[in-house]
Each structure stands twice: as structure tokens, then as C-alpha cells.
Amino acid sequence: MNVRQGAVHPVEAPPLQTDGAANVLLPRIRMKDLQGMPGTVGGVFLRFSQSLFAVVALSVMVTTTEFASVTAFCYLVAATGLQSMWSLALAIVDIYALLVGRHLQNYRAVSLFSVGDGVTSTLTFAAACASAGITVLIGNDLDACANNHCTQYETAIAMAFLSWFAALPSFLLNFWSLASR
Amino acid sequence: MNVRQGAVHPVEAPPLQTDGAANVLLPRIRMKDLQGMPGTVGGVFLRFSQSLFAVVALSVMVTTTEFASVTAFCYLVAATGLQSMWSLALAIVDIYALLVGRHLQNYRAVSLFSVGDGVTSTLTFAAACASAGITVLIGNDLDACANNHCTQYETAIAMAFLSWFAALPSFLLNFWSLASR
């Protein structure tokens, strides 16, 4: 567009050049910066919540010595590990974007964040549900909490659910901003 | 762009007026009718798949006599029951919309479908994960499939996951069309 207009009206080249410079400074497509989206303070807060809850869930589950004998608990450790790494990485990206004053609202970045959030949060939720099913089986149905660390399991599962709750707004906001561009 | 060109060339006003009349005839906001959205043949197909898989999951789980002693299996029965009723109701709405040639793309309807799909698919997924966790515990960790109907559990869980897989596009398409209006 700029090139064509420049060819038709060569005298207008300097003001168009200024427009072009402004376009370089501002991103071509601007989505609304809702709090919680990438590159906002709310986004950093959500990312830190996700990774904090995931790390606590992982730590509490790992401290129970017999977690390795139950597949679902191993899966919970793996899923919360992945969630914490993903969230921490995106928290660092968000902080960098805030510090240098860049927007993270371009299509590719938001697509990547959206897919990553969808996958990690689904894995965390699935692991939390599977572990919760087993803990309810041990505690309510078999009444065998005396021989098991039910409290630790429950704490780890609750933290995993909180991590998922914090990841959900990130996913929905990214998906929303992807659709509404 | 059109408005600016109209101001420069007032002779183009009549065609612009015709454009305005066409806008009155067409609804003000039209979402794209992608296959799988409410009121499309793809949407009916998705709804029937969801309810069929959910009903099969429910039936297979209910035929195991001891499902009532495990909380997660009862929850699976409840969640797939809800999913099948919701999907069947929306299938009927979709077929009605197709028969009378109405679009189901207004904001309120799509919001309702989106929230309903989100809630029912999350409940189905959670129930399937919890039941899968217990079945893996029985089969792999405790090696006690000889005393339990592992095959029936696995079939019911697989059907519940398939129901969730069929519900996911409905939710994502509704949410997408909600955001992109």
C-alpha cells in the first residue's frame, strides 16, 4: 500500500514515510490489552500463581514415599512439573515484555500461548482428576486412610486443581483474543 | 476506506445507499456458519456422536453390578447421563433449526451453548479421568483385574473420552464464534 501510494504521489513521500515509521513503532494488529493476557501485570500474576501451585503440588506429592507405586500419582508429578516449567517460562517472557515495553499480542505468539496453555492445563486437570478419583477410593470407599498419606494426597491434588484454575483464564483469554482479532 | 472515497467522489453516493438497504435485509451481525456450529448438519452429527458415546458409556458402566461401591464410577454415570441429555436436547434444537431454516447464531443462544458445552464436557472429562485413574490402579498397580470387570470399565471410560472428544469441537467453535462476532 505504502509503495503504491508513493509511486502515484511522489510529493507525498515524506509524510507517508512518517506514517510508515509510526507503523513500525506500533504493531500492525493491536488486540485489546485485557489484564491477564500475555505482557500484562495480570498475566504475570496468573503465570506465577500457576507455577507456584504446580510446584507445591509436585513437592507435596514427591514427599510421600509410595507415590511411585501408583501410576496416577506419577502422572500428577509429571503433569505439574510440565505445568510449572511452562508457566515459569511464560512468566519470564511476560516480565521481559513488560520491562522493555513490548506488546505480546501478535498472532503467532498468541496462537502458541493458546495451544500450550490448552495442552498443559488439560494435562494438569486430567492428572488432578485421576489422583482425586484414587484418593476418594482410598478414603471414602475403602476407608484405608490409616495406611496411606491421604492428607498429603489431598493437598497435592487441591494445589493441582488451583494451578488448573489459574491456567484456565490464561487459556480462555488467549483463545478469545485469537478469535476476536 | 469506502467512506473516504465517497467523500472525494460524491457521485458514488447512490450505490452506497443500496449497500445500506442490503445491510437492513441481512442481519446486522452474521457469524460464519462453519460445519459443527449450532444449526448445521455437522453440528447435528457432533451432537448425536456426543450423546451416543455418553449413553454407551453409561449403559456399559451400569451393567457392572459393583459400580455403585466406587464413587468415581457413580460420578461417571451421572456425568455421562448429563452429557447425553444436554447433547440430545441440542441435537433436537439443531434439527428443528435445520427443518425451519433458522440460524442459531445469535449472541444469547451461542453464549448459552458455549457455557453449557464447557460445563458438561469438563464434567465428562473429569469423570473419565477419575475412572481411568482407578482402572489403571486396579489393572496395572494392584494387578487385580481377575476380581473386577476391567474390560467393562475400560470400555465405559473409552466411550466417555470419545464423548468428550466430540464435545470439544462444539465448545471451541461456539466460543470462537462468540469471540469473533
CSV table of C-alpha atoms in Angstrom, one decimal:
chain,number,residue,atom,x,y,z
A,1,MET,CA,0.0,0.0,0.0
A,2,ASN,CA,2.7,2.5,1.0
A,3,VAL,CA,4.8,1.6,-2.0
A,4,ARG,CA,1.9,2.1,-4.4
A,5,GLN,CA,0.8,5.4,-3.0
A,6,GLY,CA,4.4,6.5,-3.1
A,7,ALA,CA,4.5,5.7,-6.8
A,8,VAL,CA,1.4,7.7,-7.6
A,9,HIS,CA,2.2,10.8,-5.5
A,10,PRO,CA,5.9,11.1,-5.2
A,11,VAL,CA,5.5,14.5,-3.5
A,12,GLU,CA,3.7,12.9,-0.6
A,13,ALA,CA,6.6,10.6,0.1
A,14,PRO,CA,7.9,12.4,3.3
A,15,PRO,CA,4.6,12.3,5.3
A,16,LEU,CA,3.9,8.7,4.2
A,17,GLN,CA,7.4,7.9,5.4
A,18,THR,CA,6.5,9.2,8.8
A,19,ASP,CA,3.3,7.1,8.8
A,20,GLY,CA,5.5,4.1,7.9
A,21,ALA,CA,7.7,4.9,10.8
A,22,ALA,CA,4.7,5.1,13.1
A,23,ASN,CA,3.6,1.7,11.8
A,24,VAL,CA,7.0,0.2,12.6
A,25,LEU,CA,6.7,1.5,16.2
A,26,LEU,CA,3.2,0.3,16.7
A,27,PRO,CA,2.3,-3.4,15.9
A,28,ARG,CA,0.2,-3.9,12.8
A,29,ILE,CA,-2.6,-5.7,14.5
A,30,ARG,CA,-3.4,-4.5,18.0
A,31,MET,CA,-5.6,-6.6,20.3
A,32,LYS,CA,-7.1,-5.1,23.4
A,33,ASP,CA,-4.7,-5.5,26.4
A,34,LEU,CA,-7.0,-7.1,29.0
A,35,GLN,CA,-5.4,-7.8,32.3
A,36,GLY,CA,-4.4,-11.5,32.3
A,37,MET,CA,-3.3,-11.5,28.7
A,38,PRO,CA,0.4,-12.0,27.9
A,39,GLY,CA,2.6,-9.0,28.6
A,40,THR,CA,0.3,-7.5,31.3
A,41,VAL,CA,0.8,-7.4,35.1
A,42,GLY,CA,-2.3,-9.6,35.5
A,43,GLY,CA,-0.7,-12.1,33.1
A,44,VAL,CA,2.5,-12.3,35.2
A,45,PHE,CA,0.4,-12.7,38.3
A,46,LEU,CA,-1.6,-15.6,36.7
A,47,ARG,CA,1.6,-17.3,35.5
A,48,PHE,CA,3.3,-17.1,38.9
A,49,SER,CA,0.1,-18.5,40.5
A,50,GLN,CA,0.1,-21.4,38.1
A,51,SER,CA,3.7,-22.3,38.6
A,52,LEU,CA,3.6,-21.8,42.4
A,53,PHE,CA,0.6,-24.1,42.8
A,54,ALA,CA,2.1,-26.6,40.4
A,55,VAL,CA,5.4,-26.6,42.3
A,56,VAL,CA,3.7,-27.0,45.6
A,57,ALA,CA,1.6,-29.9,44.3
A,58,LEU,CA,4.7,-31.6,42.9
A,59,SER,CA,6.7,-31.1,46.1
A,60,VAL,CA,3.9,-32.4,48.4
A,61,MET,CA,3.3,-35.5,46.2
A,62,VAL,CA,7.0,-36.3,45.9
A,63,THR,CA,7.4,-36.2,49.7
A,64,THR,CA,5.0,-39.2,50.0
A,65,THR,CA,7.4,-42.1,49.6
A,66,GLU,CA,4.9,-44.5,48.0
A,67,PHE,CA,3.7,-42.2,45.2
A,68,ALA,CA,5.8,-44.1,42.7
A,69,SER,CA,3.7,-47.2,43.1
A,70,VAL,CA,0.5,-45.5,41.8
A,71,THR,CA,0.5,-44.6,38.1
A,72,ALA,CA,-1.9,-41.7,38.5
A,73,PHE,CA,0.3,-40.0,41.2
A,74,CYS,CA,3.4,-40.4,39.0
A,75,TYR,CA,1.3,-38.8,36.2
A,76,LEU,CA,0.4,-35.9,38.6
A,77,VAL,CA,4.1,-35.3,39.3
A,78,ALA,CA,4.9,-35.2,35.6
A,79,ALA,CA,2.0,-33.0,34.7
A,80,THR,CA,2.6,-30.5,37.4
A,81,GLY,CA,6.3,-30.5,36.5
A,82,LEU,CA,5.4,-29.6,32.9
A,83,GLN,CA,2.8,-27.0,34.0
A,84,SER,CA,5.3,-25.3,36.4
A,85,MET,CA,8.1,-25.1,33.7
A,86,TRP,CA,5.7,-23.8,31.0
A,87,SER,CA,4.2,-21.2,33.4
A,88,LEU,CA,7.6,-20.1,34.7
A,89,ALA,CA,8.9,-19.7,31.1
A,90,LEU,CA,5.9,-17.6,30.1
A,91,ALA,CA,6.2,-15.6,33.4
A,92,ILE,CA,9.8,-14.7,32.4
A,93,VAL,CA,8.6,-13.8,28.8
A,94,ASP,CA,5.9,-11.6,30.3
A,95,ILE,CA,8.3,-9.8,32.7
A,96,TYR,CA,10.7,-9.2,29.8
A,97,ALA,CA,7.9,-7.8,27.7
A,98,LEU,CA,6.8,-5.5,30.5
A,99,LEU,CA,10.4,-4.3,31.2
A,100,VAL,CA,11.2,-3.5,27.6
A,101,GLY,CA,7.6,-2.2,26.9
A,102,ARG,CA,6.8,-4.6,24.1
A,103,HIS,CA,3.3,-6.0,23.4
A,104,LEU,CA,2.9,-9.8,23.1
A,105,GLN,CA,-0.3,-9.6,21.0
A,106,ASN,CA,0.9,-10.8,17.6
A,107,TYR,CA,-1.0,-13.7,16.1
A,108,ARG,CA,1.8,-16.3,16.2
A,109,ALA,CA,2.7,-15.7,19.8
A,110,VAL,CA,-0.9,-15.8,21.0
A,111,SER,CA,-1.5,-19.0,19.0
A,112,LEU,CA,1.5,-20.6,20.6
A,113,PHE,CA,0.5,-19.5,24.1
A,114,SER,CA,-3.1,-20.6,23.5
A,115,VAL,CA,-2.2,-24.1,22.3
A,116,GLY,CA,0.5,-24.5,25.1
A,117,ASP,CA,-2.0,-23.3,27.7
A,118,GLY,CA,-4.7,-25.7,26.4
A,119,VAL,CA,-2.4,-28.7,26.4
A,120,THR,CA,-0.7,-28.1,29.8
A,121,SER,CA,-3.9,-27.1,31.6
A,122,THR,CA,-5.7,-30.2,30.2
A,123,LEU,CA,-2.9,-32.5,31.3
A,124,THR,CA,-2.8,-30.9,34.8
A,125,PHE,CA,-6.6,-31.2,35.1
A,126,ALA,CA,-6.6,-34.9,34.0
A,127,ALA,CA,-3.8,-35.7,36.5
A,128,ALA,CA,-5.7,-34.0,39.3
A,129,CYS,CA,-8.9,-35.8,38.4
A,130,ALA,CA,-7.3,-39.2,38.2
A,131,SER,CA,-5.5,-38.7,41.5
A,132,ALA,CA,-8.7,-37.4,43.1
A,133,GLY,CA,-10.5,-40.5,42.0
A,134,ILE,CA,-7.9,-42.7,43.7
A,135,THR,CA,-7.8,-40.6,46.9
A,136,VAL,CA,-11.6,-40.7,47.2
A,137,LEU,CA,-11.4,-44.5,46.6
A,138,ILE,CA,-8.9,-44.9,49.3
A,139,GLY,CA,-10.5,-42.5,51.8
A,140,ASN,CA,-14.3,-43.0,51.2
A,141,ASP,CA,-14.8,-46.3,49.5
A,142,LEU,CA,-12.1,-48.5,51.1
A,143,ASP,CA,-11.7,-46.4,54.3
A,144,ALA,CA,-8.0,-47.1,54.2
A,145,CYS,CA,-6.6,-43.6,55.1
A,146,ALA,CA,-4.9,-45.0,58.2
A,147,ASN,CA,-2.3,-46.8,56.0
A,148,ASN,CA,-2.0,-44.0,53.4
A,149,HIS,CA,-0.9,-40.4,53.4
A,150,CYS,CA,-4.4,-39.2,52.4
A,151,THR,CA,-3.8,-35.6,53.7
A,152,GLN,CA,-0.7,-35.2,51.6
A,153,TYR,CA,-2.5,-36.6,48.5
A,154,GLU,CA,-5.4,-34.3,49.1
A,155,THR,CA,-3.1,-31.3,49.5
A,156,ALA,CA,-1.2,-32.1,46.3
A,157,ILE,CA,-4.5,-32.6,44.4
A,158,ALA,CA,-6.0,-29.4,45.7
A,159,MET,CA,-2.9,-27.5,44.6
A,160,ALA,CA,-3.0,-29.1,41.1
A,161,PHE,CA,-6.7,-28.0,40.8
A,162,LEU,CA,-5.7,-24.5,41.9
A,163,SER,CA,-3.0,-24.5,39.2
A,164,TRP,CA,-5.6,-25.5,36.6
A,165,PHE,CA,-8.0,-22.8,37.9
A,166,ALA,CA,-5.2,-20.2,37.4
A,167,ALA,CA,-4.3,-21.6,33.9
A,168,LEU,CA,-7.9,-21.5,32.7
A,169,PRO,CA,-8.2,-17.7,32.4
A,170,SER,CA,-4.9,-17.6,30.6
A,171,PHE,CA,-6.1,-20.1,28.0
A,172,LEU,CA,-9.6,-18.6,27.6
A,173,LEU,CA,-8.2,-15.0,27.3
A,174,ASN,CA,-5.6,-16.1,24.7
A,175,PHE,CA,-8.2,-18.1,22.7
A,176,TRP,CA,-10.6,-15.2,22.9
A,177,SER,CA,-8.1,-12.7,21.7
A,178,LEU,CA,-7.1,-15.1,18.9
A,179,ALA,CA,-10.7,-15.3,17.7
A,180,SER,CA,-11.5,-11.6,18.1
A,181,ARG,CA,-8.6,-10.2,16.1
B,1,MET,CA,-11.9,3.4,3.2
B,2,ASN,CA,-15.3,3.4,1.3
B,3,VAL,CA,-16.5,6.4,3.3
B,4,ARG,CA,-13.4,8.4,2.5
B,5,GLN,CA,-13.7,7.6,-1.2
B,6,GLY,CA,-17.4,8.5,-1.1
B,7,ALA,CA,-16.5,12.0,0.3
B,8,VAL,CA,-14.0,12.6,-2.5
B,9,HIS,CA,-16.4,11.3,-5.2
B,10,PRO,CA,-20.0,12.2,-4.3
B,11,VAL,CA,-21.3,10.6,-7.5
B,12,GLU,CA,-20.8,7.3,-5.8
B,13,ALA,CA,-23.5,8.0,-3.2
B,14,PRO,CA,-26.4,6.0,-4.8
B,15,PRO,CA,-24.5,2.7,-4.8
B,16,LEU,CA,-23.6,3.3,-1.1
B,17,GLN,CA,-27.3,3.8,-0.3
B,18,THR,CA,-28.1,0.4,-2.0
B,19,ASP,CA,-25.4,-1.1,0.2
B,20,GLY,CA,-27.2,0.3,3.2
B,21,ALA,CA,-30.5,-1.3,2.1
B,22,ALA,CA,-28.8,-4.6,1.7
B,23,ASN,CA,-27.5,-4.3,5.2
B,24,VAL,CA,-31.0,-3.9,6.5
B,25,LEU,CA,-32.2,-7.0,4.7
B,26,LEU,CA,-29.3,-9.1,6.1
B,27,PRO,CA,-28.9,-9.4,9.9
B,28,ARG,CA,-26.6,-6.8,11.3
B,29,ILE,CA,-24.1,-9.3,12.7
B,30,ARG,CA,-23.7,-12.6,10.8
B,31,MET,CA,-21.3,-15.2,12.1
B,32,LYS,CA,-19.8,-17.7,9.6
B,33,ASP,CA,-21.8,-20.9,9.5
B,34,LEU,CA,-18.9,-23.3,9.9
B,35,GLN,CA,-19.8,-27.0,9.9
B,36,GLY,CA,-20.1,-28.1,13.6
B,37,MET,CA,-21.7,-24.9,14.8
B,38,PRO,CA,-25.3,-25.0,16.0
B,39,GLY,CA,-27.9,-25.2,13.3
B,40,THR,CA,-25.6,-27.0,10.8
B,41,VAL,CA,-25.6,-30.7,9.6
B,42,GLY,CA,-22.1,-31.0,11.2
B,43,GLY,CA,-23.5,-29.7,14.4
B,44,VAL,CA,-26.2,-32.3,14.5
B,45,PHE,CA,-23.6,-35.0,13.7
B,46,LEU,CA,-21.4,-33.8,16.6
B,47,ARG,CA,-24.4,-33.7,19.0
B,48,PHE,CA,-25.5,-37.2,18.1
B,49,SER,CA,-22.0,-38.6,18.5
B,50,GLN,CA,-21.7,-37.0,21.9
B,51,SER,CA,-25.0,-38.4,23.2
B,52,LEU,CA,-24.4,-41.8,21.6
B,53,PHE,CA,-21.0,-42.2,23.2
B,54,ALA,CA,-22.3,-40.9,26.5
B,55,VAL,CA,-25.2,-43.3,26.5
B,56,VAL,CA,-23.0,-46.3,25.6
B,57,ALA,CA,-20.6,-45.3,28.5
B,58,LEU,CA,-23.5,-45.0,30.9
B,59,SER,CA,-25.0,-48.3,29.8
B,60,VAL,CA,-21.7,-50.3,30.0
B,61,MET,CA,-20.9,-48.8,33.4
B,62,VAL,CA,-24.4,-49.6,34.8
B,63,THR,CA,-24.2,-53.2,33.7
B,64,THR,CA,-21.2,-53.8,36.1
B,65,THR,CA,-23.0,-54.5,39.3
B,66,GLU,CA,-20.4,-53.2,41.7
B,67,PHE,CA,-20.1,-49.7,40.1
B,68,ALA,CA,-22.1,-48.2,43.0
B,69,SER,CA,-19.4,-49.1,45.5
B,70,VAL,CA,-16.8,-46.7,43.8
B,71,THR,CA,-17.6,-43.0,44.0
B,72,ALA,CA,-15.8,-42.2,40.7
B,73,PHE,CA,-17.8,-44.7,38.7
B,74,CYS,CA,-21.1,-43.3,40.1
B,75,TYR,CA,-19.8,-39.9,39.1
B,76,LEU,CA,-19.1,-41.2,35.6
B,77,VAL,CA,-22.7,-42.5,35.3
B,78,ALA,CA,-24.0,-39.1,36.5
B,79,ALA,CA,-21.7,-37.1,34.2
B,80,THR,CA,-22.4,-39.1,31.1
B,81,GLY,CA,-26.1,-39.0,31.9
B,82,LEU,CA,-26.0,-35.2,32.0
B,83,GLN,CA,-23.9,-35.1,28.8
B,84,SER,CA,-26.3,-37.4,26.9
B,85,MET,CA,-29.3,-35.3,27.9
B,86,TRP,CA,-27.7,-32.0,27.1
B,87,SER,CA,-26.4,-33.2,23.7
B,88,LEU,CA,-29.7,-34.8,22.8
B,89,ALA,CA,-31.6,-31.7,23.6
B,90,LEU,CA,-29.2,-29.6,21.5
B,91,ALA,CA,-29.5,-32.2,18.6
B,92,ILE,CA,-33.2,-31.7,18.7
B,93,VAL,CA,-32.8,-27.9,18.6
B,94,ASP,CA,-30.4,-28.2,15.7
B,95,ILE,CA,-32.7,-30.4,13.7
B,96,TYR,CA,-35.6,-28.0,14.3
B,97,ALA,CA,-33.4,-25.1,13.2
B,98,LEU,CA,-32.4,-27.0,10.0
B,99,LEU,CA,-36.0,-28.0,9.2
B,100,VAL,CA,-37.4,-24.5,9.6
B,101,GLY,CA,-34.3,-22.9,8.0
B,102,ARG,CA,-33.5,-20.7,11.0
B,103,HIS,CA,-29.9,-19.7,12.0
B,104,LEU,CA,-28.9,-20.3,15.6
B,105,GLN,CA,-26.1,-17.7,15.5
B,106,ASN,CA,-27.5,-15.0,17.8
B,107,TYR,CA,-25.4,-13.9,20.8
B,108,ARG,CA,-27.6,-15.2,23.6
B,109,ALA,CA,-28.0,-18.7,22.1
B,110,VAL,CA,-24.3,-19.1,21.3
B,111,SER,CA,-23.4,-17.9,24.9
B,112,LEU,CA,-25.8,-20.5,26.4
B,113,PHE,CA,-24.5,-23.3,24.2
B,114,SER,CA,-20.9,-22.3,24.9
B,115,VAL,CA,-21.3,-22.3,28.7
B,116,GLY,CA,-23.3,-25.5,28.7
B,117,ASP,CA,-20.8,-27.3,26.4
B,118,GLY,CA,-17.9,-26.1,28.6
B,119,VAL,CA,-19.5,-27.3,31.8
B,120,THR,CA,-20.8,-30.7,30.5
B,121,SER,CA,-17.6,-31.6,28.6
B,122,THR,CA,-15.5,-30.6,31.6
B,123,LEU,CA,-17.6,-32.8,33.9
B,124,THR,CA,-17.5,-35.7,31.4
B,125,PHE,CA,-13.7,-35.4,31.1
B,126,ALA,CA,-13.2,-35.2,34.9
B,127,ALA,CA,-15.3,-38.3,35.4
B,128,ALA,CA,-13.5,-40.2,32.7
B,129,CYS,CA,-10.1,-39.2,34.1
B,130,ALA,CA,-11.1,-40.2,37.7
B,131,SER,CA,-12.4,-43.6,36.5
B,132,ALA,CA,-9.3,-44.1,34.3
B,133,GLY,CA,-7.1,-43.4,37.3
B,134,ILE,CA,-8.9,-46.1,39.3
B,135,THR,CA,-9.0,-48.6,36.5
B,136,VAL,CA,-5.2,-48.2,35.9
B,137,LEU,CA,-4.7,-48.6,39.7
B,138,ILE,CA,-6.8,-51.9,39.7
B,139,GLY,CA,-5.3,-53.2,36.5
B,140,ASN,CA,-1.6,-52.1,36.5
B,141,ASP,CA,-0.7,-51.2,40.0
B,142,LEU,CA,-2.7,-53.8,42.0
B,143,ASP,CA,-3.0,-56.4,39.2
B,144,ALA,CA,-6.5,-57.2,40.5
B,145,CYS,CA,-8.4,-57.5,37.1
B,146,ALA,CA,-9.3,-61.1,37.8
B,147,ASN,CA,-11.7,-60.0,40.6
B,148,ASN,CA,-13.0,-56.9,38.7
B,149,HIS,CA,-14.7,-56.1,35.4
B,150,CYS,CA,-11.7,-54.2,34.0
B,151,THR,CA,-12.8,-54.6,30.4
B,152,GLN,CA,-16.2,-53.1,31.0
B,153,TYR,CA,-14.7,-50.2,33.0
B,154,GLU,CA,-12.2,-49.6,30.2
B,155,THR,CA,-14.9,-49.7,27.5
B,156,ALA,CA,-17.1,-47.2,29.5
B,157,ILE,CA,-14.1,-44.9,30.1
B,158,ALA,CA,-13.1,-45.0,26.4
B,159,MET,CA,-16.7,-44.1,25.4
B,160,ALA,CA,-16.7,-41.2,27.9
B,161,PHE,CA,-13.4,-39.9,26.4
B,162,LEU,CA,-14.9,-40.2,22.9
B,163,SER,CA,-17.9,-38.3,24.1
B,164,TRP,CA,-15.6,-35.6,25.4
B,165,PHE,CA,-13.6,-35.5,22.1
B,166,ALA,CA,-16.9,-35.0,20.2
B,167,ALA,CA,-18.0,-32.2,22.7
B,168,LEU,CA,-14.7,-30.3,22.4
B,169,PRO,CA,-15.2,-29.0,18.8
B,170,SER,CA,-18.7,-27.9,19.7
B,171,PHE,CA,-17.4,-25.9,22.7
B,172,LEU,CA,-14.4,-24.4,20.8
B,173,LEU,CA,-16.5,-23.5,17.8
B,174,ASN,CA,-19.1,-21.8,19.9
B,175,PHE,CA,-16.5,-20.0,22.0
B,176,TRP,CA,-14.7,-18.9,18.8
B,177,SER,CA,-17.9,-17.6,17.1
B,178,LEU,CA,-18.8,-15.8,20.4
B,179,ALA,CA,-15.4,-14.0,20.4
B,180,SER,CA,-15.3,-13.2,16.7
B,181,ARG,CA,-18.7,-11.6,16.4
